[in-house]
Structure formats: C-alpha cells, structure tokens
Coordinates of C-alpha atoms in Angstrom, one line a residue:
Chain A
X1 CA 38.9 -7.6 17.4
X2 CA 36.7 -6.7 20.5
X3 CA 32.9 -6.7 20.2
X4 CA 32.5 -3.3 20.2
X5 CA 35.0 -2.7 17.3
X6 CA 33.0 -5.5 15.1
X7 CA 29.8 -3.9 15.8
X8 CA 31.5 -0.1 14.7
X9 CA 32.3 -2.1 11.8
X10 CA 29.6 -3.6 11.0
X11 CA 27.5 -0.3 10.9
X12 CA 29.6 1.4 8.7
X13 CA 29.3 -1.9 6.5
X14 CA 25.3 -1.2 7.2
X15 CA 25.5 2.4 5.8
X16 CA 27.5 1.5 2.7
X17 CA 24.9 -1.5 2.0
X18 CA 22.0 1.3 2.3
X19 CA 23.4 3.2 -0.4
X20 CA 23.5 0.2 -2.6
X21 CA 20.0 -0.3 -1.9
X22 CA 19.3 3.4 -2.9
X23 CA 21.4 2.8 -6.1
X24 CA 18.9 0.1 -7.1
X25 CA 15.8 1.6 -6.0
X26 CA 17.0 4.5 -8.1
X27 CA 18.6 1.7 -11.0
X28 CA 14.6 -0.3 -10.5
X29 CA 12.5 3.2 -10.9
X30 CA 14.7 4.0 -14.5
X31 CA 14.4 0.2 -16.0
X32 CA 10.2 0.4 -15.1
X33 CA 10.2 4.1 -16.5
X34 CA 11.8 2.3 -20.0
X35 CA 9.3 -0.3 -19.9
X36 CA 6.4 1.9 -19.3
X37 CA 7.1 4.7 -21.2
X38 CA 6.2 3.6 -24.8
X39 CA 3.0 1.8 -23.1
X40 CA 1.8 5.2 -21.5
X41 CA 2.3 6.5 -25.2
X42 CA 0.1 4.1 -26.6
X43 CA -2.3 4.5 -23.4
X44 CA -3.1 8.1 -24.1
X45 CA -4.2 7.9 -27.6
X46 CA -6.7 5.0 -26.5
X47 CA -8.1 7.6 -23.5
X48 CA -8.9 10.6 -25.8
X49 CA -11.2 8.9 -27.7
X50 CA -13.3 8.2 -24.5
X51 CA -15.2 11.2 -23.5
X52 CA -15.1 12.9 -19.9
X53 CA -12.3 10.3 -19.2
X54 CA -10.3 12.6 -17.3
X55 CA -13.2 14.5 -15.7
X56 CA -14.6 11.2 -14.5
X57 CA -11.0 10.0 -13.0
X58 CA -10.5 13.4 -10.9
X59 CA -13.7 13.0 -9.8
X60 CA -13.3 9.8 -8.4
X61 CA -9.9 10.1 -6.6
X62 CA -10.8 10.9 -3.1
X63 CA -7.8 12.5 -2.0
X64 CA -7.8 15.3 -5.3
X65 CA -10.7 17.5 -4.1
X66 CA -8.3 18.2 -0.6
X67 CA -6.1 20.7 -2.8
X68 CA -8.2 22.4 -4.0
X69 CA -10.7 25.3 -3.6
X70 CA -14.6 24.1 -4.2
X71 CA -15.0 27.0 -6.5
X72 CA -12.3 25.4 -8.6
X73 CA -14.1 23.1 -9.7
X74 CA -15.9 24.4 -12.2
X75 CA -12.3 24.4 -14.3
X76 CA -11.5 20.9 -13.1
X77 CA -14.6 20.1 -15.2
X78 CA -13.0 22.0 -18.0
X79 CA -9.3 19.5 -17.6
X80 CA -9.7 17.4 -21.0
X81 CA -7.0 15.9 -20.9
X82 CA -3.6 15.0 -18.6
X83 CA -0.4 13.7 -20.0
X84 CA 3.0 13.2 -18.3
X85 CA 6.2 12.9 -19.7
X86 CA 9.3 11.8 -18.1
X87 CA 13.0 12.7 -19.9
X88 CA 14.4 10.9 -17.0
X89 CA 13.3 9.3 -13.2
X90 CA 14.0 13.1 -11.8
X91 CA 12.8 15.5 -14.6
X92 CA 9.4 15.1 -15.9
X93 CA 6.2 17.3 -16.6
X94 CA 2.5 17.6 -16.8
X95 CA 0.6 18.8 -19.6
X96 CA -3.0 19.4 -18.9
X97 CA -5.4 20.6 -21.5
X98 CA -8.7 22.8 -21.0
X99 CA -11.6 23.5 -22.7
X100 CA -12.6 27.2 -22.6
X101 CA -15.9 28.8 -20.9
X102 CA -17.9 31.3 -23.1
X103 CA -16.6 34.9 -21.5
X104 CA -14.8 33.2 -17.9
X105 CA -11.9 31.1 -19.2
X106 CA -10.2 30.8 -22.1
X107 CA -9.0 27.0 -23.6
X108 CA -5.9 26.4 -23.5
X109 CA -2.9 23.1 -23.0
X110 CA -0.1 24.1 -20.7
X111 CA 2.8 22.4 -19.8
X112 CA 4.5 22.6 -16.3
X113 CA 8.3 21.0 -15.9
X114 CA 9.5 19.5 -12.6
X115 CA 12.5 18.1 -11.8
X116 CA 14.2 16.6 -8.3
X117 CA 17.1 16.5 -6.9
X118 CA 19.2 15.3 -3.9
X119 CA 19.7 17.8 -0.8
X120 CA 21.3 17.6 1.9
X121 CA 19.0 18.9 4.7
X122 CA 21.7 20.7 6.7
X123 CA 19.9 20.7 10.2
X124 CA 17.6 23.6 9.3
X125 CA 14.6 22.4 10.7
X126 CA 14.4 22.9 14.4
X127 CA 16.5 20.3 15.6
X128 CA 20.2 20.9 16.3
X129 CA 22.9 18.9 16.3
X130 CA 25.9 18.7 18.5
X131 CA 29.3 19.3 17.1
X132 CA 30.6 15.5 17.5
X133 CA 27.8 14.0 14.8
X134 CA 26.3 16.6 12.7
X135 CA 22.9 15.7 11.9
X136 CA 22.8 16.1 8.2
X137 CA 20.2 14.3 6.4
X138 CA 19.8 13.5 2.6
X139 CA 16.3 14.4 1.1
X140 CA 15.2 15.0 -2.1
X141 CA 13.8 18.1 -3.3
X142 CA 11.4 18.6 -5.8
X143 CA 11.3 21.9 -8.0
X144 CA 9.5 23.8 -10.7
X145 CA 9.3 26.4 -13.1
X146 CA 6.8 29.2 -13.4
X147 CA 4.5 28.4 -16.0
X148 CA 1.9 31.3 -17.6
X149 CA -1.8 30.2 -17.5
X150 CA -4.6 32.4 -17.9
X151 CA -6.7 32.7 -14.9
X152 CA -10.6 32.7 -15.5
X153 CA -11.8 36.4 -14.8
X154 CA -14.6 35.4 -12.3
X155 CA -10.9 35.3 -10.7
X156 CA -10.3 38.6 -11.0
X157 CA -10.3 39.8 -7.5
X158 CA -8.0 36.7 -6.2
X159 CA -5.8 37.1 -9.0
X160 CA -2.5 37.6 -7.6
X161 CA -1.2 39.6 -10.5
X162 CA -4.6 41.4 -10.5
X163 CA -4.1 42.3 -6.9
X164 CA -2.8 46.1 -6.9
X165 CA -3.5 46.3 -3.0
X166 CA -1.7 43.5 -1.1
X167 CA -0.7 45.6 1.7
X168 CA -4.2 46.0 3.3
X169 CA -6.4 43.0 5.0
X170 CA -8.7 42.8 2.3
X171 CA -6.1 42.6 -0.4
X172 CA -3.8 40.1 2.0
X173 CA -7.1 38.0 2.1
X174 CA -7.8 38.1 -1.3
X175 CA -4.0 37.1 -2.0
X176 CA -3.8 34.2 0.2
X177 CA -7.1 32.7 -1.4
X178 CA -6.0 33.0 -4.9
X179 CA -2.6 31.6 -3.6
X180 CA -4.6 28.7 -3.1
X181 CA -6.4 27.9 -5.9
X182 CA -5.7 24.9 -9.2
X183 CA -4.1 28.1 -10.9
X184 CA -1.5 29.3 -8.3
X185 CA 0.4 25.3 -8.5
X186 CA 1.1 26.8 -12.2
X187 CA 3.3 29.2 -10.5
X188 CA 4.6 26.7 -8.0
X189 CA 8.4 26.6 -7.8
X190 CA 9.2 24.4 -4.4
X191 CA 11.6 27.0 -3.3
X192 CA 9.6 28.9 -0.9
X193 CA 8.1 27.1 1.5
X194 CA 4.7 28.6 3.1
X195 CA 4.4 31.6 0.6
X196 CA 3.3 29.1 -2.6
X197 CA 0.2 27.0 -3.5
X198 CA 0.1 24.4 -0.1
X199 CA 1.6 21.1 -0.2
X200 CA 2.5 21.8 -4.0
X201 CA 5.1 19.0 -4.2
X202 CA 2.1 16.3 -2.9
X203 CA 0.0 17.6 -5.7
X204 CA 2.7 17.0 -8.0
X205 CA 3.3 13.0 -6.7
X206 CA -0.4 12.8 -6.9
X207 CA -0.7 13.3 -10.5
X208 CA 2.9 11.7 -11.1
X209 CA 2.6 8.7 -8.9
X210 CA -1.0 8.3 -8.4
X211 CA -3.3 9.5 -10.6
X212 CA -1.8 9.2 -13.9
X213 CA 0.1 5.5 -13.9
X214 CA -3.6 4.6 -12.1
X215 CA -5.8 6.5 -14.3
X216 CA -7.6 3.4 -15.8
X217 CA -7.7 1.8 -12.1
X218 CA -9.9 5.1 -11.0
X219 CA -12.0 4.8 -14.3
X220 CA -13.5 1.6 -13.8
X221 CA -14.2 2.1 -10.3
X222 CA -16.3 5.0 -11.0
X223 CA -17.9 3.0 -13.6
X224 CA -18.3 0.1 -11.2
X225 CA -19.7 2.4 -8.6
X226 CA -22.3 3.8 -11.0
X227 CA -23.2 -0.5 -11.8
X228 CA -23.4 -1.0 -8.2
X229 CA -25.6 2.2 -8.0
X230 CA -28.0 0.7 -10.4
X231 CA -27.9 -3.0 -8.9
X232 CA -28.0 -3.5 -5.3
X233 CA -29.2 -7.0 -4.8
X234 CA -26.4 -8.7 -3.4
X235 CA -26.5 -11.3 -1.1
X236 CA -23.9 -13.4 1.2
X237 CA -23.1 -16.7 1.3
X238 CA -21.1 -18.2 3.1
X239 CA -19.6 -21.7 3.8
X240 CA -19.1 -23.6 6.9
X241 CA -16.5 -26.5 7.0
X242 CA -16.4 -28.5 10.1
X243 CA -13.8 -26.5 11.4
X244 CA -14.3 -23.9 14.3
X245 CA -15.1 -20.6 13.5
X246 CA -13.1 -18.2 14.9
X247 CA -14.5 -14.5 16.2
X248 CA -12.6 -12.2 14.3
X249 CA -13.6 -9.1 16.4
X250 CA -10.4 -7.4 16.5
X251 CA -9.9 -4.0 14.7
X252 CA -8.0 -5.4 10.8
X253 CA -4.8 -4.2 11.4
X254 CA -3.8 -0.9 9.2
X255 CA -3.5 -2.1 4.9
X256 CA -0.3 -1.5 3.2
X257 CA -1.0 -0.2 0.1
X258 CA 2.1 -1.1 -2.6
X259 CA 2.0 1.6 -5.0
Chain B
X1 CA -16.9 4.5 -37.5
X2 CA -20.1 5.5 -35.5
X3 CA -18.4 7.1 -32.1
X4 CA -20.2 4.0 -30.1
X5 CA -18.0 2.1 -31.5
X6 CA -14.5 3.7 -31.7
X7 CA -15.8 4.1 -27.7
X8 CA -16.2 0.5 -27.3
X9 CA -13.1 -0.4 -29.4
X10 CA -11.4 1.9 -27.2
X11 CA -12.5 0.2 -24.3
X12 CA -10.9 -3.1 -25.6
X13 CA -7.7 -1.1 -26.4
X14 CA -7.3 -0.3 -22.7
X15 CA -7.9 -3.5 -21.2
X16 CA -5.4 -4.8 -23.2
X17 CA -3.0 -1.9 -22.1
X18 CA -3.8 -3.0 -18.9
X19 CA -2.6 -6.1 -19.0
X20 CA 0.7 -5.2 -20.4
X21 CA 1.0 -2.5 -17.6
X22 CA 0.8 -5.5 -15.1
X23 CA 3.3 -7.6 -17.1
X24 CA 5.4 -5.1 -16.8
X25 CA 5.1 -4.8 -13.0
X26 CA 5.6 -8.3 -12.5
X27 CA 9.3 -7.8 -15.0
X28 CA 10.0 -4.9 -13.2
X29 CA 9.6 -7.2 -9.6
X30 CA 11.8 -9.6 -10.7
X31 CA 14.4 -7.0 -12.0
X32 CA 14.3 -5.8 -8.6
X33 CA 14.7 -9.1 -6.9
X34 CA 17.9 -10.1 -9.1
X35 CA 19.3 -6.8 -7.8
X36 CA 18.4 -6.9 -4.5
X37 CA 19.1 -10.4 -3.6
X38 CA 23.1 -10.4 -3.5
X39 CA 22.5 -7.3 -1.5
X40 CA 20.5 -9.2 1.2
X41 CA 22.3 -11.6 1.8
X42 CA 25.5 -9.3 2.2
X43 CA 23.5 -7.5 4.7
X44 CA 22.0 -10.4 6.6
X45 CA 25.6 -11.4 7.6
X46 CA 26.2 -7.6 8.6
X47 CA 23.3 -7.5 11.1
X48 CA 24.0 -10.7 12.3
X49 CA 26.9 -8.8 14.3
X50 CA 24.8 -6.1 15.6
X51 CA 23.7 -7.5 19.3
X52 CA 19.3 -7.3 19.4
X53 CA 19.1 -6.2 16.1
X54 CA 15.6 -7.8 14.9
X55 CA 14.5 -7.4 18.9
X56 CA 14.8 -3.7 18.0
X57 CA 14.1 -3.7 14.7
X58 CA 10.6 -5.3 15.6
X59 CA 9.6 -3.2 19.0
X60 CA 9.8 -0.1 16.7
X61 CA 7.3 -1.2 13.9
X62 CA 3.9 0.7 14.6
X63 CA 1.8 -1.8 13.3
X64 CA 3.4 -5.2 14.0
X65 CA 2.4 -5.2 17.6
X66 CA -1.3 -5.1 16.1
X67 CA -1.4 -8.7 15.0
X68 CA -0.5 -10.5 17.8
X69 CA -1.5 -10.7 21.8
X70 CA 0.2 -9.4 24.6
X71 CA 1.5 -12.5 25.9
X72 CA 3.5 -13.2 22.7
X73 CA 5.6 -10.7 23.3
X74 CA 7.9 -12.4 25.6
X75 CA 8.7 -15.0 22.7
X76 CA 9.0 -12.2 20.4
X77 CA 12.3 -11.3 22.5
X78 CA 13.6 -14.2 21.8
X79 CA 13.8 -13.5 17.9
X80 CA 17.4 -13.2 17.0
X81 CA 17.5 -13.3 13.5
X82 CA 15.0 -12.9 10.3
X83 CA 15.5 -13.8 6.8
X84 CA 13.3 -13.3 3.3
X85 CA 14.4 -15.7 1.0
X86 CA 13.0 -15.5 -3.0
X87 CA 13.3 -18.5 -5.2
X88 CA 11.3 -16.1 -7.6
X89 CA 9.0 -12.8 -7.0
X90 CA 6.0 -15.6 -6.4
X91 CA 7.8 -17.9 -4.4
X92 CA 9.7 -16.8 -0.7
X93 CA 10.2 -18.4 2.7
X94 CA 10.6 -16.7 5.9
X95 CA 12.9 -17.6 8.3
X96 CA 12.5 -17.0 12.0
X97 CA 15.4 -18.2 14.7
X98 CA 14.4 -18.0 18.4
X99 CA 16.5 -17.9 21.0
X100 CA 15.2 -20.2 24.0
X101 CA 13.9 -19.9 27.4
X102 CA 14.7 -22.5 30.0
X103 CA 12.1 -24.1 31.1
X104 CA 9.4 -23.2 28.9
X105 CA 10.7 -22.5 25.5
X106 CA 13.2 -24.4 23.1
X107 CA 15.8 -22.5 20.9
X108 CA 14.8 -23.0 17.8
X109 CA 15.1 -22.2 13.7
X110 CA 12.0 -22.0 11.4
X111 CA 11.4 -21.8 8.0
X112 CA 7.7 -21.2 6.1
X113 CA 7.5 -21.1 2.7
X114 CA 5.0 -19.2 0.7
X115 CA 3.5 -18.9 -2.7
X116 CA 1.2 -16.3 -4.4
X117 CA -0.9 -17.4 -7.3
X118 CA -2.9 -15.7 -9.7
X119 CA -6.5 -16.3 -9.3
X120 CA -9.9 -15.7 -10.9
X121 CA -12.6 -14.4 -8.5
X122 CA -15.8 -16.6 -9.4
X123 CA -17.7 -13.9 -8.1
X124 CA -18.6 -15.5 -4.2
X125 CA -17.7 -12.6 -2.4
X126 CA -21.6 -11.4 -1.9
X127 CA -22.1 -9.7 -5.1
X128 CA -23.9 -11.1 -7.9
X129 CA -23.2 -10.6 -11.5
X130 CA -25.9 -10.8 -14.1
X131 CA -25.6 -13.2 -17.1
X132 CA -24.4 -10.8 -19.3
X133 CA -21.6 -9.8 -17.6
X134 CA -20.2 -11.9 -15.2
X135 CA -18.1 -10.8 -12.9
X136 CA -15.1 -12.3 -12.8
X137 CA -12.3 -10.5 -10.7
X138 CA -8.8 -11.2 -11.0
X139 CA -6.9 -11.5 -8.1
X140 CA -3.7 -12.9 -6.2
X141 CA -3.9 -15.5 -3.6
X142 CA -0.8 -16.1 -1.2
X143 CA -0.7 -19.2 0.6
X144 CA 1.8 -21.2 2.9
X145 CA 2.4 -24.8 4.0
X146 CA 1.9 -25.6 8.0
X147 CA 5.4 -25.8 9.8
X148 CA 5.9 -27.2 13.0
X149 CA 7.2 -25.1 15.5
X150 CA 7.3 -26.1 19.5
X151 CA 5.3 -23.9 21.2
X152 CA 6.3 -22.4 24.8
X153 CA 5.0 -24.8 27.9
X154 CA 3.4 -21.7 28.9
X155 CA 1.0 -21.8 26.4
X156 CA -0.1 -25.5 26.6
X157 CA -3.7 -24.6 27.6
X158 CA -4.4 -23.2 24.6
X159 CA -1.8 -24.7 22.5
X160 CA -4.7 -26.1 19.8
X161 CA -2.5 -29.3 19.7
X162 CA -3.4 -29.9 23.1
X163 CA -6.7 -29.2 23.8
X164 CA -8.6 -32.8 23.8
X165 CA -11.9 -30.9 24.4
X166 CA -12.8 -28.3 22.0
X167 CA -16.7 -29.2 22.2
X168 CA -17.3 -27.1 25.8
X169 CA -17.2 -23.0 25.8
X170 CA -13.9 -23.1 27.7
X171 CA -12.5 -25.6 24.9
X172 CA -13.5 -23.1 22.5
X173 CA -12.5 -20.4 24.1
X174 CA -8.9 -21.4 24.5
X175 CA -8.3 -23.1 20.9
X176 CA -9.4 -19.2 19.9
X177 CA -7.0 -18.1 22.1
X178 CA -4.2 -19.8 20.8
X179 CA -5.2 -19.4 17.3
X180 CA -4.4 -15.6 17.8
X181 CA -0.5 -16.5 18.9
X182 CA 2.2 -15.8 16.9
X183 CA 2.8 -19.6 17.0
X184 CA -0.4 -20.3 15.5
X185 CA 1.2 -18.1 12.1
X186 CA 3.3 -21.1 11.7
X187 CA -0.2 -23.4 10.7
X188 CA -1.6 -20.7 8.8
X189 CA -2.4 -21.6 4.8
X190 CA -4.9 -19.2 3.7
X191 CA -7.4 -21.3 2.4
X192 CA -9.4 -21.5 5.5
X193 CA -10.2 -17.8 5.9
X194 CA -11.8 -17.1 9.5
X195 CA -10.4 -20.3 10.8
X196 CA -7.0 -19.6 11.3
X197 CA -4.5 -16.9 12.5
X198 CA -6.2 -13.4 11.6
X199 CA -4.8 -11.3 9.2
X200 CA -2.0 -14.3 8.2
X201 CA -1.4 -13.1 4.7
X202 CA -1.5 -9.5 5.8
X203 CA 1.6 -10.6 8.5
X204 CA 3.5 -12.3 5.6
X205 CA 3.1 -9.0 3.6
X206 CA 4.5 -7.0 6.7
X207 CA 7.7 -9.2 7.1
X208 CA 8.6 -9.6 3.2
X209 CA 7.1 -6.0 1.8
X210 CA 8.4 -3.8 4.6
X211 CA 10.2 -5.0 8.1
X212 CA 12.6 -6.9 5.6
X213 CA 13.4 -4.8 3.3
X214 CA 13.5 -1.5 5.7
X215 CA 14.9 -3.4 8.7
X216 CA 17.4 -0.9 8.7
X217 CA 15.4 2.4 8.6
X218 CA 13.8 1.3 11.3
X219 CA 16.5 0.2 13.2
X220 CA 18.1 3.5 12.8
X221 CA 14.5 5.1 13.7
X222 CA 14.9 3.4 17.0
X223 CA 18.6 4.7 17.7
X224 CA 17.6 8.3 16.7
X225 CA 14.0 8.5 19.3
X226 CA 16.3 7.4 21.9
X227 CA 19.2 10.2 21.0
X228 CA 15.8 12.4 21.0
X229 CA 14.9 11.6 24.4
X230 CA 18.1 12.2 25.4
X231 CA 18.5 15.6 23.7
X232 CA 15.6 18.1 23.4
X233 CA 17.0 20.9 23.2
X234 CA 15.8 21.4 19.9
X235 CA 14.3 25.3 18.5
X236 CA 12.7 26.5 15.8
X237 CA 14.2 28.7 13.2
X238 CA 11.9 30.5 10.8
X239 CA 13.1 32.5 7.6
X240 CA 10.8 35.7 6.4
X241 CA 12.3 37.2 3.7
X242 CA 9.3 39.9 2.3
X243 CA 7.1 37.8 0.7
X244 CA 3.3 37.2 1.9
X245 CA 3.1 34.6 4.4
X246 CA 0.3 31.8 4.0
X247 CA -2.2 31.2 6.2
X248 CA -1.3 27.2 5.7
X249 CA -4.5 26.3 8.4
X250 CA -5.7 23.4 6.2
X251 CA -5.6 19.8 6.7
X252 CA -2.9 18.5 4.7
X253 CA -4.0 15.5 2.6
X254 CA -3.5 12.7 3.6
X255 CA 0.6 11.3 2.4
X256 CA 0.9 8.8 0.1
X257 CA 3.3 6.0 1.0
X258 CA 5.9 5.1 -1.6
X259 CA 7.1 1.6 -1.2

C-alpha cells in the first residue's frame, strides 16, 4: 500500500475508534448513574432534615446568581428543596419545592422533565459546506416540557400570560424581562432558540451536573467560609531544605477542573 | 429527638454519604479504565501511521504552551509519539519518544511513572485549626520517580547537571533556567514543591486527563482551523418565525467543562 492509502486508512480506523470511545463514555455515565442513584436517594432524606440547606447551597454557588434576575431572589429564598431523578443517562427531571409568601406567592413542588437526544447539526449555523464533504456534525440536544408554575403576583406586569399588550414597547419590554426570570425556565422547551429563558439548557447542566451531585461540596464551604469569617488568625510557615528556591513568578497555568 | 440533634445526627449521616459518593467515583474510574484501555492501545497503533500526529496534536492545545519556555519548543518537534499507560487508576506512566537532532540532540524513548496517593492534610498550609476541631483535609498527592533523559547540547549552560557553580547569581540564575525546561519534567517528584519544574503535577494531569485521552479532537481541531482559513466564505442564516425575539445582551455564564 502507498503512504497516502495507509494514512486514508488509518483515519477512517480513527473515526470508528472515536465512536467506541463515545460508546463507553455513554456505557461509563449509565454504570455511575446505577451506582449513585440509590446513594442520592438516601442523600436527600439526610438534607431535609437540615434547615436552609438548599438556600445556603444556591447561595453559595457563584455561577447561579448569573441566570437570574436580582429581584428573583426573593423566591430563590423560598426553594426548600431540590431533587433530581434520572429514568435513564438522557431523561431525567428536577423537582424543586417552595415555600409560599403571605399574599405574593403561593407554595408549591413542581416537577420539570428533560430529556436529550442526538442531532445531527446539518450545517445550519453559518458555516457552509462544500458539496464534496458535507459538514454535518453530531450534537446533542437537550429538551423540555412546559411545566405550569404559579408566578408571584408582584409579577404581574412581567407575566407573560398576564401580558395582554405585547405589541407595544412597553409591553415588548415587560415581555422580554419576565422571559427572563427563575419562572420563565418552567416554560423552557430548548426548541426555540433566542425567544426562551437565556441559556436555559446551561441552567439545566448546572443543577444536573453541578449543583446537585455537589450539593454537600457547596454546603461545607459556605460553612467553612462563615469559620474562616469568624477566625482569621492564620499564619505561614514555611520550610527551607538546602535546596535552591526557585522564583515561581510565572502566571499558574489555567486549572482543569474534573467534574 | 431535640432538633439539635436529629441536625447533628444528620450531619454524620452526610459525611458518611460522602464517603460512599467518593468510593463510587473511584469504582466508576476503574470501570472506565477497564473499558478504555483495549481501546487505547488499538488507537495508539492507528496514530502511529498518521505522519506528525502528536507534533500537531500538541501545537493545538491552548494551554500546554503555558508550562514550558520558548526555547523548548524546538525539542517539542521532535515528539513523535505519546503513550498513557494504567497499571490501575492510581498508578500510570507516560511515555515520550523523541526524534533526534544531529548535533545537539539524541533520539530517544522515555518512560516516567507516577502514583497518586491519598493523603491527610495535617493542616500546614497557613491555617490553623483550634483544638477542638482540627483541621484535617483530605487530599490526593501525585508523585513520580526522576528518569534520566539526555538533555540537548544546546542547553548545557543551564542543564542543572552541569552547572559546577550554583553559589554566584549567574549559577543561580541558569539552574532556574533549566529547571523551567521541559527536560527538567523528567526529575520532577512532587515532594519538593517550589524546587522543581513548576506546575509538574498540573503537566502530568494535562497529558493523562486531557491531551491523551482527546488527542484526537484536537487533532481533528487542527485539520478543521486550517480548512477554515482556507474557506471563509461562511454566512449567517437566521430563522424568525412570529414569536418575540430576546434581547439576549447578557453575559453568558461562564461554561462548565465536562470531562
């Protein structure tokens, strides 16, 4: 064979080994999901018998508040409780539970199902293709349902189904902020792009990925935070072995984080 | 019960739950690795059939540039093959094969073994704990035996094996030169921390957690920006179909890396 038929060969041979890789990953995610799913079980009975556990993990994650509105806040403080349950890798959902306010918002546990699936991304997204290698490219994509929640009436006048005027500015306006409150990812589908709640599908890793299998991990940093608040007298030692010191002045190169 | 204890009972509960959740990572690793291994070492004999595969492969990570100096570079060409190898999750070698330069560098083939052990965290990192509670930090520590490898000609001034004086500023200057080389990598252990090659463990973790694993997304990264730069023709196609659109001005939050 000539070297340029071995190397055609070889990445074809590449391609096929990636999709035995994905196979795994896919194979790896369902075998930890088995493994974890009876613990997470066991997990959320322990945290609702600790008060303001979920209130105090929210809180603490630094990237949560970047979804939201500030006014929404005042609801987040309401969220009791946060459960998910997967079925399988690719369909799951989030049940979180709220406590009521006195005349704003009423209590109430609602559940929102998810579930992803393969696409093939068929070139729609500003770069095109020529006709010899069509640039298709597998993605997953991540849906939802509609789910009904009742919206607090000091939301009244962002309340998209509240709304009778959406043609003028004012009501546009008034739209597009409720569109981006906590309560508008309840009606987050995944299907229409730049008309929903914004980044809806991060949200949805966040609490899948993040926040939920790292709950306790967020807990006892706040809790450590609030110790190191209290106690500030550290000191450094350090220790000198014969050896030359050397400067490190150069900028740490970037973490990886291994979620 | 009074609810200060069912609290502090529930507190025990959760560390316990903790630790099963990391018992389970660890199974889950070594699932992985039983998987993936047979895979690996299929692919490692396809890319050894695709010409300046690593040489790609490693001029198209961001970050590996970051932890070495310019001048390495050269030698960095000469890197014709990498391999992971796990004995178990805990236990790896990497192995590098150089190609040579005449003159100034010999071909060579070599292998540095690692391990990563749990350790306790007697608390000298600059905080003090108080009596009551001390605190003790779990934590994982990878180290590595020193290999020899021949270092280019090139670098004999501050090749640290060669430098009789290290007592004068210009002694010390160049043994902290050459400590920064990729060739110093070879003698790092880390368990002298700020005495030898900075950032060593985060450079293992690079090579066995991400270029070795995803050699070949980024490989086909590379082949892709250079079809881009060939082709950019690309345009933009947007879809309205009667809905409001978003005002989607915000920063997104920041992405979360899945690895």
């Amino acid at each position: 064979m000539s070297d340029d038929v071995i190397e055609s060969k070889a990445f074809l041979q590449l391609a096929e080994s990636e999709l035995k890789v994905d196979q795994i990953e896919k194979d790896v995610e369902e075998y930890r999901l088995s493994k974890m799913k009876p613990l997470y079980v066991e997990r959320d009975l322990i945290i609702e018998k600790i008060p303001d556990f979920w209130k105090i993990v929210l809180s603490q994650h630094s990237d949560f508040a970047n979804y939201l509105r500030a006014s929404d806040f005042t609801y987040v403080d309401c969220i009791e409780d946060v459960k998910v349950n997967w079925e399988t890798v690719d369909k799951f959902s989030i049940t979180i539970k709220f406590s009521g306010i006195e005349g704003d918002f009423e209590a109430q546990t609602v559940t929102k199902h998810f579930s992803r699936q393969r696409v093939i991304d068929d070139g729609n997204t500003g770069r095109k293709g020529n006709e010899e290698e069509e640039e298709e490219e597998e993605g997953e994509l991540l849906s939802s349902e509609v789910v009904d929640i009742k919206w607090p009436n000091k939301y009244d006048k962002i309340n998209p189904d509240k709304i009778e005027d959406k043609k003028s500015n004012e009501g546009k306006k008034n739209y597009r902020t409720g569109m981006k409150s906590l309560f508008a990812w309840f009606r987050w589908t995944g299907l229409k792009p730049g008309k929903e709640f914004p980044h809806g599908d991060s949200f949805v890793t966040l609490f899948v990925e993040d926040l939920y299998p790292y709950c306790v991990k967020y807990y006892t940093e706040a809790q450590r935070d609030l110790e190191d608040e209290n106690d500030d007298t550290g000191s450094e030692g350090h220790s000198s072995e014969g050896e030359l010191e050397l400067e490190n002045d150069d900028e740490p190169p970037a973490k990886k984080t291994k979620i």
